[in-house]
Amino acid sequence: MPKKLFAVSLFRKRRPRIVEPRPGSRVAFRRHPRVWPLLLTLRAHHQQPNTTMSVVSAKRVNPILAAYLRSLAENPLATKAVTTGVLSFFQELLAGKLAGSPPEELSKAQRTGLPPVDWIKKNHRAVKLAIYGFFVAAPLAHTLTGRLQKAFAGKTAPKDRIMMIVVQYLLLSPIQNTAYIAGLAVIAGATSLAQIRGAIRENFLRIMKISWAIGPLSMVIAQKFLPTELWVPFFTTIGAAAGTVVNMQVRNPVGKLIRIDSSDLKLEVLQVKKKALISKAQAQAKRDAEASAGPK
């Protein structure tokens, strides 16, 4: 309660007389009916500001998300690598089902009798893509995104945000998409640099159109409605969904390209083997002729 001003008479024995504060004074301002509740609220807020907010935030944050964010803060690269590897594995399985080309069943000669080994052999594309996500995609994205954030650190003006989006999807996305298409080509069976270049040339523009359609919109949503600590889970989810679409788009053209090249290579190998057999037969016939002519 505010202090009250008392004027006590020293000569008269009567109850203390309450003196009203002078209008416009500091005491009158504090005792105003609209100001005093606000002062009480501010005082209560300054007494316990952090505990109340921490309790509210602890109740609202999902414990799994909180653990993931804590791991992301302590070990960012390892957490991103594991997340990208796991999502890449399931992304390959989902893309195969949606594209109508699930993994082929193993033949009796290919089976080992051990279910885990047979399962890995059957889903070898998904396992390879998970390895690519762990060792290539995650470190590449971590490095490029870190450089981008350092370049635009502390810049929150609208023109800076627009420039950040432009750099992200005109400079960084082409690098990541090129590496992704090359990885898919190698996983599909590409063995030469010409096959990898052909896969990139065939699919690059189509994949970039998908990135340009999804990426800027997701970036605007993140800048407008999400706190910074939730950007990584948000963009990881968006990237997994876009990666599934890209995998479906790349799967048939890359497979067709590699199957044609592989058939050509097999034809060349058969021709070389045929020539080797002919030369071997001729050499054997010559030796037989010399052996038959020797005793005479």
PDB file of C-alpha atoms in Angstrom, residues 132 140-141 144 148 164-183 199-201 203-212 215-216 246:
ATOM      1  CA  TYR A 132      25.147 -40.676 -48.345  1.00  0.00           C
ATOM      2  CA  LEU A 140      27.556 -30.224 -46.835  1.00  0.00           C
ATOM      3  CA  ALA A 141      24.317 -28.603 -45.662  1.00  0.00           C
ATOM      4  CA  LEU A 144      26.865 -24.090 -46.378  1.00  0.00           C
ATOM      5  CA  LEU A 148      25.192 -18.244 -44.878  1.00  0.00           C
ATOM      6  CA  MET A 164      19.380 -14.294 -47.798  1.00  0.00           C
ATOM      7  CA  ILE A 165      16.635 -16.161 -49.671  1.00  0.00           C
ATOM      8  CA  VAL A 166      18.184 -15.249 -53.039  1.00  0.00           C
ATOM      9  CA  VAL A 167      21.628 -16.510 -51.997  1.00  0.00           C
ATOM     10  CA  GLN A 168      20.153 -19.667 -50.505  1.00  0.00           C
ATOM     11  CA  TYR A 169      18.221 -20.730 -53.597  1.00  0.00           C
ATOM     12  CA  LEU A 170      20.471 -19.381 -56.360  1.00  0.00           C
ATOM     13  CA  LEU A 171      23.851 -20.395 -54.942  1.00  0.00           C
ATOM     14  CA  LEU A 172      23.537 -23.020 -52.204  1.00  0.00           C
ATOM     15  CA  SER A 173      20.611 -25.078 -53.509  1.00  0.00           C
ATOM     16  CA  PRO A 174      22.272 -25.796 -56.893  1.00  0.00           C
ATOM     17  CA  ILE A 175      25.319 -27.172 -55.074  1.00  0.00           C
ATOM     18  CA  GLN A 176      23.225 -29.415 -52.814  1.00  0.00           C
ATOM     19  CA  ASN A 177      20.961 -30.620 -55.629  1.00  0.00           C
ATOM     20  CA  THR A 178      23.932 -31.432 -57.859  1.00  0.00           C
ATOM     21  CA  ALA A 179      25.503 -33.509 -55.105  1.00  0.00           C
ATOM     22  CA  TYR A 180      22.160 -35.233 -54.444  1.00  0.00           C
ATOM     23  CA  ILE A 181      21.586 -36.185 -58.094  1.00  0.00           C
ATOM     24  CA  ALA A 182      25.162 -37.450 -58.384  1.00  0.00           C
ATOM     25  CA  GLY A 183      24.671 -39.531 -55.240  1.00  0.00           C
ATOM     26  CA  ALA A 199      22.100 -37.816 -64.867  1.00  0.00           C
ATOM     27  CA  ILE A 200      22.794 -34.260 -63.661  1.00  0.00           C
ATOM     28  CA  ARG A 201      22.117 -32.792 -67.104  1.00  0.00           C
ATOM     29  CA  ASN A 203      17.417 -33.872 -63.967  1.00  0.00           C
ATOM     30  CA  PHE A 204      19.054 -30.660 -62.710  1.00  0.00           C
ATOM     31  CA  LEU A 205      16.585 -28.090 -64.028  1.00  0.00           C
ATOM     32  CA  ARG A 206      13.556 -30.134 -62.985  1.00  0.00           C
ATOM     33  CA  ILE A 207      14.897 -30.527 -59.443  1.00  0.00           C
ATOM     34  CA  MET A 208      15.742 -26.822 -59.209  1.00  0.00           C
ATOM     35  CA  LYS A 209      12.158 -25.941 -60.160  1.00  0.00           C
ATOM     36  CA  ILE A 210      10.935 -28.035 -57.225  1.00  0.00           C
ATOM     37  CA  SER A 211      13.396 -26.281 -54.902  1.00  0.00           C
ATOM     38  CA  TRP A 212      12.393 -22.837 -56.140  1.00  0.00           C
ATOM     39  CA  GLY A 215      12.103 -23.312 -50.644  1.00  0.00           C
ATOM     40  CA  PRO A 216      11.274 -19.576 -50.605  1.00  0.00           C
ATOM     41  CA  VAL A 246      12.984 -35.449 -56.040  1.00  0.00           C
TER      42      VAL A 246
END
